[in-house]
Coordinates of N, CA and C in Angstrom, one line a residue:
Chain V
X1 N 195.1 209.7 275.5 CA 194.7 208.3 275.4 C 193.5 208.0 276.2
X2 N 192.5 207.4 275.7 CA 191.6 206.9 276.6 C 191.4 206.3 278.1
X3 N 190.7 206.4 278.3 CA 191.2 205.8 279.8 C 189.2 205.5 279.9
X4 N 189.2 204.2 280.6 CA 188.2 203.6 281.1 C 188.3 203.0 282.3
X5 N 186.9 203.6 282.9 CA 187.4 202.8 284.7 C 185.9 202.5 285.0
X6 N 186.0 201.8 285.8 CA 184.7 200.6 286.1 C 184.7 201.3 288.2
X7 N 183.4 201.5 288.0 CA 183.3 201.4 290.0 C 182.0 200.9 290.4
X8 N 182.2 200.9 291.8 CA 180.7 200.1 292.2 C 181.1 199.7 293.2
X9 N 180.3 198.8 293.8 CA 180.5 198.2 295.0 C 181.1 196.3 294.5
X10 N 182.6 196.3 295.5 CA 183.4 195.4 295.9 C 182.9 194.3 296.5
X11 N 181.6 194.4 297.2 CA 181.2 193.2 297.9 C 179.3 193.1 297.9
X12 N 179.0 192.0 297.1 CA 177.5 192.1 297.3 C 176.8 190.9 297.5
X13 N 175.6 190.9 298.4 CA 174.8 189.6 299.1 C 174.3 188.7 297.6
X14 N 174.0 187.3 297.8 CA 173.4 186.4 297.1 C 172.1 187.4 296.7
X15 N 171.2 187.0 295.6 CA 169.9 187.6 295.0 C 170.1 189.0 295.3
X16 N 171.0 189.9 295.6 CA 170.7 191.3 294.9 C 171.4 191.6 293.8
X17 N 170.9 192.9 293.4 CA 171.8 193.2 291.8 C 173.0 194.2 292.0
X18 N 173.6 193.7 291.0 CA 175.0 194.3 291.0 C 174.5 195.4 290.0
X19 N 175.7 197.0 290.6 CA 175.2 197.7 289.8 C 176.5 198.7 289.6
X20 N 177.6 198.4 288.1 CA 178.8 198.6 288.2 C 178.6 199.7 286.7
X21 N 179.6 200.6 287.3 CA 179.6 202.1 286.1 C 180.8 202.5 285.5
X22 N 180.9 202.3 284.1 CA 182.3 202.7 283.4 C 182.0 204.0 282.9
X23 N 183.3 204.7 283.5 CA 183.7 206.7 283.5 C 184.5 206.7 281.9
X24 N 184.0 207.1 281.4 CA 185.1 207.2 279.9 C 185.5 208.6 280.2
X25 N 186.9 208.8 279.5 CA 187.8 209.8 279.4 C 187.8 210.8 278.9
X26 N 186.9 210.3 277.4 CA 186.8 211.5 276.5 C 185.4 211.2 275.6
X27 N 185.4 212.3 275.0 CA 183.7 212.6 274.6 C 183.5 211.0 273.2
X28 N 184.4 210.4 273.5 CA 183.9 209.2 271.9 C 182.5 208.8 272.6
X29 N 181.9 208.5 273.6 CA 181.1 207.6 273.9 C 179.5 208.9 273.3
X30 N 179.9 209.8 272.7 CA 178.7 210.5 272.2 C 178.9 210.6 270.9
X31 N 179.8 209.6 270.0 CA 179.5 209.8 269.1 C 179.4 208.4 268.0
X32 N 179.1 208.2 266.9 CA 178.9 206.8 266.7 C 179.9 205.8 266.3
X33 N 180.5 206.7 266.5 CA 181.5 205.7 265.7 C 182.6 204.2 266.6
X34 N 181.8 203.9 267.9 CA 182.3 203.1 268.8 C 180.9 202.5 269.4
X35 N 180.9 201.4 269.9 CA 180.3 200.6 271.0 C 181.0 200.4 272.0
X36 N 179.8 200.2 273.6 CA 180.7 200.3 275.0 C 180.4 198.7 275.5
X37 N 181.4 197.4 276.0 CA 180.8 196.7 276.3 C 181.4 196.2 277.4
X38 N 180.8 195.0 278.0 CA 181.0 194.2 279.2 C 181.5 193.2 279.3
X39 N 182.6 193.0 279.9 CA 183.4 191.3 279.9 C 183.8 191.0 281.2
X40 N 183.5 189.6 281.8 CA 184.1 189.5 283.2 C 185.2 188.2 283.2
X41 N 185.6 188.2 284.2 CA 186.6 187.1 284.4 C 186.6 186.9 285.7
X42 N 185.9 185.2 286.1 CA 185.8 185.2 287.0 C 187.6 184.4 287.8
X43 N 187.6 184.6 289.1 CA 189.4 184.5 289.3 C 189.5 183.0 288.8
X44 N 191.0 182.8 288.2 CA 191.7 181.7 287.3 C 191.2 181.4 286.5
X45 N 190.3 181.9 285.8 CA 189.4 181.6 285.0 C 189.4 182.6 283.2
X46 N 188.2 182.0 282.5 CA 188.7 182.7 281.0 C 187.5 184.1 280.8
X47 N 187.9 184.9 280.1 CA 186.6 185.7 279.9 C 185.3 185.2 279.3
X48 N 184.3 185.7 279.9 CA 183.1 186.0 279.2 C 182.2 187.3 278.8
X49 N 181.8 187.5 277.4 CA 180.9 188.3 277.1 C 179.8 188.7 277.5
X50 N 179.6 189.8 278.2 CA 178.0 190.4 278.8 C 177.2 191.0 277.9
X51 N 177.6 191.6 277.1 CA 177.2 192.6 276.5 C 177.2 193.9 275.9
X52 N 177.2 194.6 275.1 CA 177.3 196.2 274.9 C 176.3 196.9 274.2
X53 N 176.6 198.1 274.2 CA 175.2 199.1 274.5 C 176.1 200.0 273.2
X54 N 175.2 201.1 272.7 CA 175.4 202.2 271.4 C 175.4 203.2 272.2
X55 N 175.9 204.5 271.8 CA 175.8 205.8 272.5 C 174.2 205.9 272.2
X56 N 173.7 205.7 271.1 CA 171.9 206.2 271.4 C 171.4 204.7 272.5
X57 N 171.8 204.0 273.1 CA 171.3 203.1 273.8 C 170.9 201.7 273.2
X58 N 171.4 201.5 271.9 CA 171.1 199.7 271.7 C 171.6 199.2 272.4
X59 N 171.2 197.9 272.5 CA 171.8 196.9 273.4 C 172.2 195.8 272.9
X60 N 172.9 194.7 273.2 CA 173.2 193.4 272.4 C 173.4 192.3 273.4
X61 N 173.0 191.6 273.8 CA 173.2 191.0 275.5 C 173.8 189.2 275.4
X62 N 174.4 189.1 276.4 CA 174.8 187.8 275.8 C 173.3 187.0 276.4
X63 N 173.2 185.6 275.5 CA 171.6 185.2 275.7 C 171.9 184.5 277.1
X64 N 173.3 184.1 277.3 CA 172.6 183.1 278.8 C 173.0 183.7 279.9
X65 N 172.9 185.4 279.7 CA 172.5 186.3 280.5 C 171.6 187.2 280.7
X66 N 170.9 187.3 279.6 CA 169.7 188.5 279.0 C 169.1 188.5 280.0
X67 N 168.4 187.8 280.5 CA 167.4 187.8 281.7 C 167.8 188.7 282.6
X68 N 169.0 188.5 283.2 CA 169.5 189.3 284.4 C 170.3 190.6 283.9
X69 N 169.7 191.0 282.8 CA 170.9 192.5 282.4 C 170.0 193.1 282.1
X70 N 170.9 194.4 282.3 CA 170.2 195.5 281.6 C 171.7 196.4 281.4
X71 N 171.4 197.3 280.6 CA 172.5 198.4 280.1 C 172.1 199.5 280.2
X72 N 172.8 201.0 280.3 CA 172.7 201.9 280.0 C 173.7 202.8 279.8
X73 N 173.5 203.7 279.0 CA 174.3 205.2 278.6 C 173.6 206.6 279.3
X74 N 174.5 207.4 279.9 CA 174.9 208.8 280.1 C 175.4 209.0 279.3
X75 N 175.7 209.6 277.9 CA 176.6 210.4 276.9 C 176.9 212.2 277.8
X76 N 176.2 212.4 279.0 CA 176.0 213.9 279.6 C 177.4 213.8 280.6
X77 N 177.4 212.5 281.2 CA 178.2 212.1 282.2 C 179.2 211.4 281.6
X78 N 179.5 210.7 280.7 CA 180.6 210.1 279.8 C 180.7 208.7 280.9
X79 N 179.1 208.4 281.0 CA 179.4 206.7 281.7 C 178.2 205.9 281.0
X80 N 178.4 204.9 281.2 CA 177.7 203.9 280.8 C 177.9 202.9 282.1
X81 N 176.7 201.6 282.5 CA 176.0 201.2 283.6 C 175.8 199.3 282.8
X82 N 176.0 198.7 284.2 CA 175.5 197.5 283.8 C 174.7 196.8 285.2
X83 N 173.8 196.5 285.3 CA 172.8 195.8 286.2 C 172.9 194.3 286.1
X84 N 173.4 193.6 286.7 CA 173.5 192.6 286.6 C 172.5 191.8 288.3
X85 N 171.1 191.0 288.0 CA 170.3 190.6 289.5 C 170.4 189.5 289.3
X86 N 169.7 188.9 290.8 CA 169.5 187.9 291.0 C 171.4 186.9 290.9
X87 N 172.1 187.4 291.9 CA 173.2 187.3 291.9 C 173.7 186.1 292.7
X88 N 174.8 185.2 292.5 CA 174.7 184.1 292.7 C 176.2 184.2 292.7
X89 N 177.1 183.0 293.7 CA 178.3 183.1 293.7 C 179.2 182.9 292.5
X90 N 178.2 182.5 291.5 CA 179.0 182.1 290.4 C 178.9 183.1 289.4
X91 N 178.5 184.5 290.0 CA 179.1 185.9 289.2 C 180.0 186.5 289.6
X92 N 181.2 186.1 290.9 CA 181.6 186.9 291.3 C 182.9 186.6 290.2
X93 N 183.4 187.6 290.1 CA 184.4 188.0 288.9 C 185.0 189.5 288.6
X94 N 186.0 189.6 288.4 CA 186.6 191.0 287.7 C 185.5 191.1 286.7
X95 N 185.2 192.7 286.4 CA 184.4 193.0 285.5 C 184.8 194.1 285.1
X96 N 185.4 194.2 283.8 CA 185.9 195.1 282.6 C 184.8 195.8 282.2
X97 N 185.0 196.8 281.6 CA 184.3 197.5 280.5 C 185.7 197.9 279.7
X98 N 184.8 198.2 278.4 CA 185.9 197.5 277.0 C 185.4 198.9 276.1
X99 N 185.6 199.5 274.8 CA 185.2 199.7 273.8 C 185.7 199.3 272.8
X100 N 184.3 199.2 272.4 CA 184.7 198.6 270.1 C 184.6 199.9 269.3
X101 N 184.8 199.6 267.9 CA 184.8 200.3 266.8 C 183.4 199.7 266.1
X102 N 182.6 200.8 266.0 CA 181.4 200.3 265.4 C 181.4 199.4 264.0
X103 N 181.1 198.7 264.5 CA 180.6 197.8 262.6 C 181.6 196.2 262.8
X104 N 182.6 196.7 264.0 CA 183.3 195.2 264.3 C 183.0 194.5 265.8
X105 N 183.5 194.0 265.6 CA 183.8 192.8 266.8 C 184.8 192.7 267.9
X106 N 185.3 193.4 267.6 CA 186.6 193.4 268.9 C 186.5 194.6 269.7
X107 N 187.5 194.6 271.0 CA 187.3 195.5 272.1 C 189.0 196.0 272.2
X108 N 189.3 197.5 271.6 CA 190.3 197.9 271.5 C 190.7 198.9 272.8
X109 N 190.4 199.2 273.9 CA 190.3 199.8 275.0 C 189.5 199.0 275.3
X110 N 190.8 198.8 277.5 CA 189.9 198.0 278.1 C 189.9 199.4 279.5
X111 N 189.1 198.9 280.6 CA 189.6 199.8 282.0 C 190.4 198.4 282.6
X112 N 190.7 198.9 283.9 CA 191.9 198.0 284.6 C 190.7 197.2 285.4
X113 N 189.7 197.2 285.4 CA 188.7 195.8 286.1 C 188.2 196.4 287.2
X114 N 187.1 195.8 288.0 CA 186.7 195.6 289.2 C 186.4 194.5 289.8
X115 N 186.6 193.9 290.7 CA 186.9 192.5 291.1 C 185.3 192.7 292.1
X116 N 184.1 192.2 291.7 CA 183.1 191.9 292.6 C 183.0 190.8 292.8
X117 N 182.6 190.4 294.3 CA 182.7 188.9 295.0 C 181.1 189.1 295.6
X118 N 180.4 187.9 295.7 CA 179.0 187.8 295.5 C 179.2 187.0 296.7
X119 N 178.6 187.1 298.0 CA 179.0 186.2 299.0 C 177.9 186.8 300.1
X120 N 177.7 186.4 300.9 CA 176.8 186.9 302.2 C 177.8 187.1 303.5
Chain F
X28 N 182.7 174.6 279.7 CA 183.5 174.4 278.2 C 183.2 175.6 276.9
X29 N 184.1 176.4 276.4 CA 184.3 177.3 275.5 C 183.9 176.9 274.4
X30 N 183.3 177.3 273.6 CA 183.3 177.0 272.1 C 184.3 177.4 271.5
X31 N 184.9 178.1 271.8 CA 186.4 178.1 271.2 C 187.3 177.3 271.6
X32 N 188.3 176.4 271.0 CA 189.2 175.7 272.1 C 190.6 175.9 271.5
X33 N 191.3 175.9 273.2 CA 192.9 176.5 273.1 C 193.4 175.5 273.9
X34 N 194.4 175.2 274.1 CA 195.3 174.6 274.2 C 195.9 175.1 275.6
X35 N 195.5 174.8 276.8 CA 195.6 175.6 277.8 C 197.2 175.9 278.1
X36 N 198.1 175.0 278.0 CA 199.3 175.9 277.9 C 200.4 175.7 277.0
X37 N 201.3 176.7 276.6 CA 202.2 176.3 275.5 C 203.3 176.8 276.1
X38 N 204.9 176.4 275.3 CA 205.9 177.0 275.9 C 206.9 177.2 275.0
X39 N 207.9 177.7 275.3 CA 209.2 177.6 274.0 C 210.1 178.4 274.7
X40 N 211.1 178.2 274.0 CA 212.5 179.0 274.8 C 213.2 180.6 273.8
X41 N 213.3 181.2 274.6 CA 213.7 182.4 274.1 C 214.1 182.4 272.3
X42 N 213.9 183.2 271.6 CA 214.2 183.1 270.5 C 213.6 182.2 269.3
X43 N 212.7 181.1 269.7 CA 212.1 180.2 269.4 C 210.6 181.0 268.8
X44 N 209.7 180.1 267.8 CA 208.3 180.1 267.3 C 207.5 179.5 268.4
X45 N 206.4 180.0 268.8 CA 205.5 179.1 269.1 C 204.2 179.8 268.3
X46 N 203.3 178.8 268.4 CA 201.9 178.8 268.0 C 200.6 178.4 268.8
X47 N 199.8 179.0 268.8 CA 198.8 179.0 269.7 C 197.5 178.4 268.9
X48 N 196.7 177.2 269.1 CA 195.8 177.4 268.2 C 194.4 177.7 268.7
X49 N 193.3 178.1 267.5 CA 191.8 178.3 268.1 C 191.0 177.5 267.8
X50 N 190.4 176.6 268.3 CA 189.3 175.5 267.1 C 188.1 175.7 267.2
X51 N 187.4 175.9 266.1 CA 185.7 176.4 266.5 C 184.9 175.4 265.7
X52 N 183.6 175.9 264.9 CA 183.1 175.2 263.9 C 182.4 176.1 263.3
X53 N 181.7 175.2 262.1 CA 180.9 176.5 261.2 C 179.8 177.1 262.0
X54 N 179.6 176.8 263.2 CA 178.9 178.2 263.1 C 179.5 179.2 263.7
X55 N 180.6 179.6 263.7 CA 181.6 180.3 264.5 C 182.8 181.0 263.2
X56 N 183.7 180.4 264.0 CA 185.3 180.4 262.8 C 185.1 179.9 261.1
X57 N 184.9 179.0 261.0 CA 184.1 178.0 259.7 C 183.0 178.8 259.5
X58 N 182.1 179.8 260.1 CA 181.2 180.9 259.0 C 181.3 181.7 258.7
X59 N 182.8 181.6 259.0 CA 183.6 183.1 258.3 C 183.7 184.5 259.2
X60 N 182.9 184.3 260.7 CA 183.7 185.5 261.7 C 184.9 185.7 261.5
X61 N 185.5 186.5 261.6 CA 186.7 186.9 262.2 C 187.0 186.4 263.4
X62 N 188.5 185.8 263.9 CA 189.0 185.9 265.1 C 190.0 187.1 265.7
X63 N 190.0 187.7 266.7 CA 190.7 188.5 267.2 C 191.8 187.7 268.6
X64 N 192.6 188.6 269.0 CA 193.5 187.6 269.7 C 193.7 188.6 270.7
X65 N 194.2 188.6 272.2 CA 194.1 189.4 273.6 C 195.2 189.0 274.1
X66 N 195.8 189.3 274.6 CA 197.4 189.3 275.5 C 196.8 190.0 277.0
X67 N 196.8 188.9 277.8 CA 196.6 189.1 279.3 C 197.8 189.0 280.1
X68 N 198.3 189.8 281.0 CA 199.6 189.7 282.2 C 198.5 189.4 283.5
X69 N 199.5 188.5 284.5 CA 198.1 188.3 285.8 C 198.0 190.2 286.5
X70 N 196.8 189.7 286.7 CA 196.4 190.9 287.0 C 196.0 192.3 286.8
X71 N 196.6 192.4 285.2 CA 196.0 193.2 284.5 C 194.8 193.0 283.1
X72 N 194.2 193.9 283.0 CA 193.1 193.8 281.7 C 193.4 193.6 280.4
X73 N 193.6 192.8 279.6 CA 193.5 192.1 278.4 C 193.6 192.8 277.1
X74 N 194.3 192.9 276.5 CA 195.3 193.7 275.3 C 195.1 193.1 274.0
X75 N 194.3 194.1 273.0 CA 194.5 193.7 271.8 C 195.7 193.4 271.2
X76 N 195.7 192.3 270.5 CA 196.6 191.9 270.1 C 196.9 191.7 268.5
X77 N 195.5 190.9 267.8 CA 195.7 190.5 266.5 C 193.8 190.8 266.8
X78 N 193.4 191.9 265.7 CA 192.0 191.7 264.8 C 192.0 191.6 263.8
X79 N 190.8 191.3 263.0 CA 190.5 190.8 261.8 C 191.4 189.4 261.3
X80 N 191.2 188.6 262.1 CA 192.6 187.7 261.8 C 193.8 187.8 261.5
X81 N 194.2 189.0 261.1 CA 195.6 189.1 260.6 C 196.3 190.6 261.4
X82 N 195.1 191.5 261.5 CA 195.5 192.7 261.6 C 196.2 193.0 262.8
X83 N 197.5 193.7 263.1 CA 198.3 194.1 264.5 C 198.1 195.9 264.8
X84 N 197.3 196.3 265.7 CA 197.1 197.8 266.1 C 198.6 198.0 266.4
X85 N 198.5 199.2 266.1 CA 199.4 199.8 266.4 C 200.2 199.8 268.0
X86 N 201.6 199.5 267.6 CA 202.5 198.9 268.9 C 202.4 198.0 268.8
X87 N 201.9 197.0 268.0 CA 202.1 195.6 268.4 C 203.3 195.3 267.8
X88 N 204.4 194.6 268.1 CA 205.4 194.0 267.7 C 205.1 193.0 266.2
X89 N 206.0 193.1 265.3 CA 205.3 192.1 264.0 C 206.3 190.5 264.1
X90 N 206.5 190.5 265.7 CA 206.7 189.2 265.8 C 205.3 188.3 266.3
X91 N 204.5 189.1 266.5 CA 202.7 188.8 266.6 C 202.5 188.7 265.5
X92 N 202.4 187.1 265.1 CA 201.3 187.3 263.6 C 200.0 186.2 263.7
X93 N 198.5 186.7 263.2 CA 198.0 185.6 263.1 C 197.1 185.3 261.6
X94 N 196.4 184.1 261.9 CA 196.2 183.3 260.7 C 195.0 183.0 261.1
X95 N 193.9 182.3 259.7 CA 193.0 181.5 259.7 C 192.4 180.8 258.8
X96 N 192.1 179.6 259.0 CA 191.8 178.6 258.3 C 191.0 177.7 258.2
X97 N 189.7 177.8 257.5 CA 188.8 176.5 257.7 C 188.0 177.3 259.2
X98 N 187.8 175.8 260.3 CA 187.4 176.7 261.1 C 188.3 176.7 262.5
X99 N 189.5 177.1 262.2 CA 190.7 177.5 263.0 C 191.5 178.5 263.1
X100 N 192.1 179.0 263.9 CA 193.0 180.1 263.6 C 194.0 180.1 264.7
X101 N 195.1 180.8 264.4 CA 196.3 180.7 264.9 C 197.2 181.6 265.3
X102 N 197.5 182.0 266.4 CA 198.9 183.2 266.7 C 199.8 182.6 267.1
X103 N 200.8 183.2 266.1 CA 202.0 182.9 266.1 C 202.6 184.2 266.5
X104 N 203.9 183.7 267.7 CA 205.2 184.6 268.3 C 206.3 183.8 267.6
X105 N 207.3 184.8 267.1 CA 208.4 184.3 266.5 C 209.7 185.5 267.3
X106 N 210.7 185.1 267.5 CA 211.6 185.3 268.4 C 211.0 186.0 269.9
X107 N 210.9 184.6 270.8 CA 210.1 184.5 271.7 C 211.2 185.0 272.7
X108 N 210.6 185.9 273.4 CA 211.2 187.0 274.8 C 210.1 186.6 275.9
X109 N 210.7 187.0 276.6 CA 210.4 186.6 278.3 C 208.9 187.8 278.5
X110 N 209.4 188.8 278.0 CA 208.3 189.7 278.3 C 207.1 189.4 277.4
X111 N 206.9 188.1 276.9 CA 205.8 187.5 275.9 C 205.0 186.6 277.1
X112 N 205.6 185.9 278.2 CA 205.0 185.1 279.4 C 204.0 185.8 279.5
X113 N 202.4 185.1 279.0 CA 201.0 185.7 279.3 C 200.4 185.2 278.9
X114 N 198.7 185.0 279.2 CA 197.7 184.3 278.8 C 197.3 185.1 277.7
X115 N 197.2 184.5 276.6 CA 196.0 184.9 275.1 C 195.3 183.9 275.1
X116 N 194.2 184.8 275.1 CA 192.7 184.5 274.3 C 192.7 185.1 272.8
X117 N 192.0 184.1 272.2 CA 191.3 184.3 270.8 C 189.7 184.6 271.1
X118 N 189.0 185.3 270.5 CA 187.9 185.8 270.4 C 187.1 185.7 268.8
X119 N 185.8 185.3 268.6 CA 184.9 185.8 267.4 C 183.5 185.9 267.6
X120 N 182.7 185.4 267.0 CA 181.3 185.7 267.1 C 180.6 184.2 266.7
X121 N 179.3 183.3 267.7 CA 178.9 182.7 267.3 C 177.3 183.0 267.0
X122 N 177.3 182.6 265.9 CA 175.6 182.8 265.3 C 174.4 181.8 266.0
X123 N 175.0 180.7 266.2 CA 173.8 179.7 266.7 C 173.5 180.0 268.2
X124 N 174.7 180.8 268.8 CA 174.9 181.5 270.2 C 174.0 182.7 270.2
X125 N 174.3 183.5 269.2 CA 173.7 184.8 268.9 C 174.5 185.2 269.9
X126 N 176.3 185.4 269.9 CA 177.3 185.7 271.1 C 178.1 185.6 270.8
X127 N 178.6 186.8 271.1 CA 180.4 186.7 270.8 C 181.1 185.9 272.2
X128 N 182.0 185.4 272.0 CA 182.6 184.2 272.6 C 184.0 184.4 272.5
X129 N 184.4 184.2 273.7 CA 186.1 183.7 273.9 C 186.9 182.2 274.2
X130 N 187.8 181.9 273.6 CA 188.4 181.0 273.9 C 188.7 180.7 275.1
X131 N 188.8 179.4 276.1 CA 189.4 179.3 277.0 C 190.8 179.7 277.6
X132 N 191.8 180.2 277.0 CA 192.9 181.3 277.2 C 194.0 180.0 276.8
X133 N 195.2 180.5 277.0 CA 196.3 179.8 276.9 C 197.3 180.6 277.5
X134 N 198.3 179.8 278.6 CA 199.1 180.3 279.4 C 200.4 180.0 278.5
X135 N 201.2 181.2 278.0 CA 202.3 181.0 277.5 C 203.5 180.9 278.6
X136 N 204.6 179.9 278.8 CA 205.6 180.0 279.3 C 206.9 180.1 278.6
X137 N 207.6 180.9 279.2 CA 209.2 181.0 278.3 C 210.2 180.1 278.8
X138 N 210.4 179.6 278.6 CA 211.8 179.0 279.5 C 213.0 179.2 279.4

């Protein structure tokens, strides 16, 4: 069964970039038939869409984040990466990495989260 | 505020229907995305539950069913269990967003 896990650093200052990495389990993320993406949830609160990346590296970003994202794929290391700058307390949030089935819309594997808190 | 709207919390008693709804507009639900539906427990990550509007992956219980209409859509639990107490979100795609979008969630209670 797949397994997805998200790591990085737990605690980060106002205006630096957050820089969090989801480990996939098994070789799907080299092949096309899935997309890898990003959702956070900040505490008591509802999800929001970051964005997701293709194993050859498209990207699809949500817009009233684009500015401060970037994505990327390892298919060598079976991880994928999300950059999120210019960091503000109102990003601190659990932050999932998810995968889709290419051609849809939904996110059928999730990992169990990482909870980053944006604070000085 | 969500472009999706849910009904922040619903409740019903063991063995009972309840229904959850999703409200969007055309450029969302009403232009024909699909909605998908997510089953959250606190503290853990968020579980497919219903895609393609109607569809249940495998393991889902077919006391999970959902619907859609116009620009709304709906999950329904019918013989409601305790081990159902959890927040769902509905999910689809908005075009004037250029973003996929989630509902504000809904805390189900059992009583």
């Amino acid at each position: 069964q797949l397994q997805l896990q998200e790591s990085g650093p737990r605690l980060v200052k106002p205006s630096e970039t957050l820089s969090v990495i989801c480990t996939v389990s098994d070789d799907s993320i080299s092949t096309t038939n899935y997309y890898w993406g990003w959702i956070r949830q900040p505490p008591g609160k509802g999800l929001e869409w970051i964005g997701n990346i293709s194993y050859s590296g498209t990207t699809y970003y949500n817009p009233s984040l684009k500015s401060r994202i970037s994505m990327s794929v390892d298919t060598s290391k079976k991880q994928y990466s999300l950059n999120l700058t210019s960091l503000t307390a109102a990003d601190t949030a659990v932050y999932y990495c998810a995968r889709g089935p290419r051609g849809e819309d939904w996110f059928d594997s999730w990992g169990h989260g990482a909870l980053v808190t944006v604070s000085s | 505020q969500s472009v999706l709207t849910q009904p922040p919390s619903v409740s019903g008693a063991p063995g009972q229907r309840v229904s959850i709804s999703c409200t969007g507009s055309n450029s969302n639900i009403g232009a024909g995305f699909d909605v998908h539906w997510y089953q959250q427990f606190p503290g853990t990550a968020p579980k497919l539950l219903i895609y393609g509007n109607i569809n249940r992956p495998s393991g889902v219980p077919d006391r999970f069913s959902g619907s859609k209409s116009g620009t709304s859509a709906s999950l329904a639990i019918t013989g409601l269990q305790a081990e159902d107490e959890a927040d769902y979100y509905c999910q689809s795609h908005d075009k004037s967003l250029s973003s996929w979008v989630f509902g504000g969630g809904t805390k189900l209670t059992v009583l």
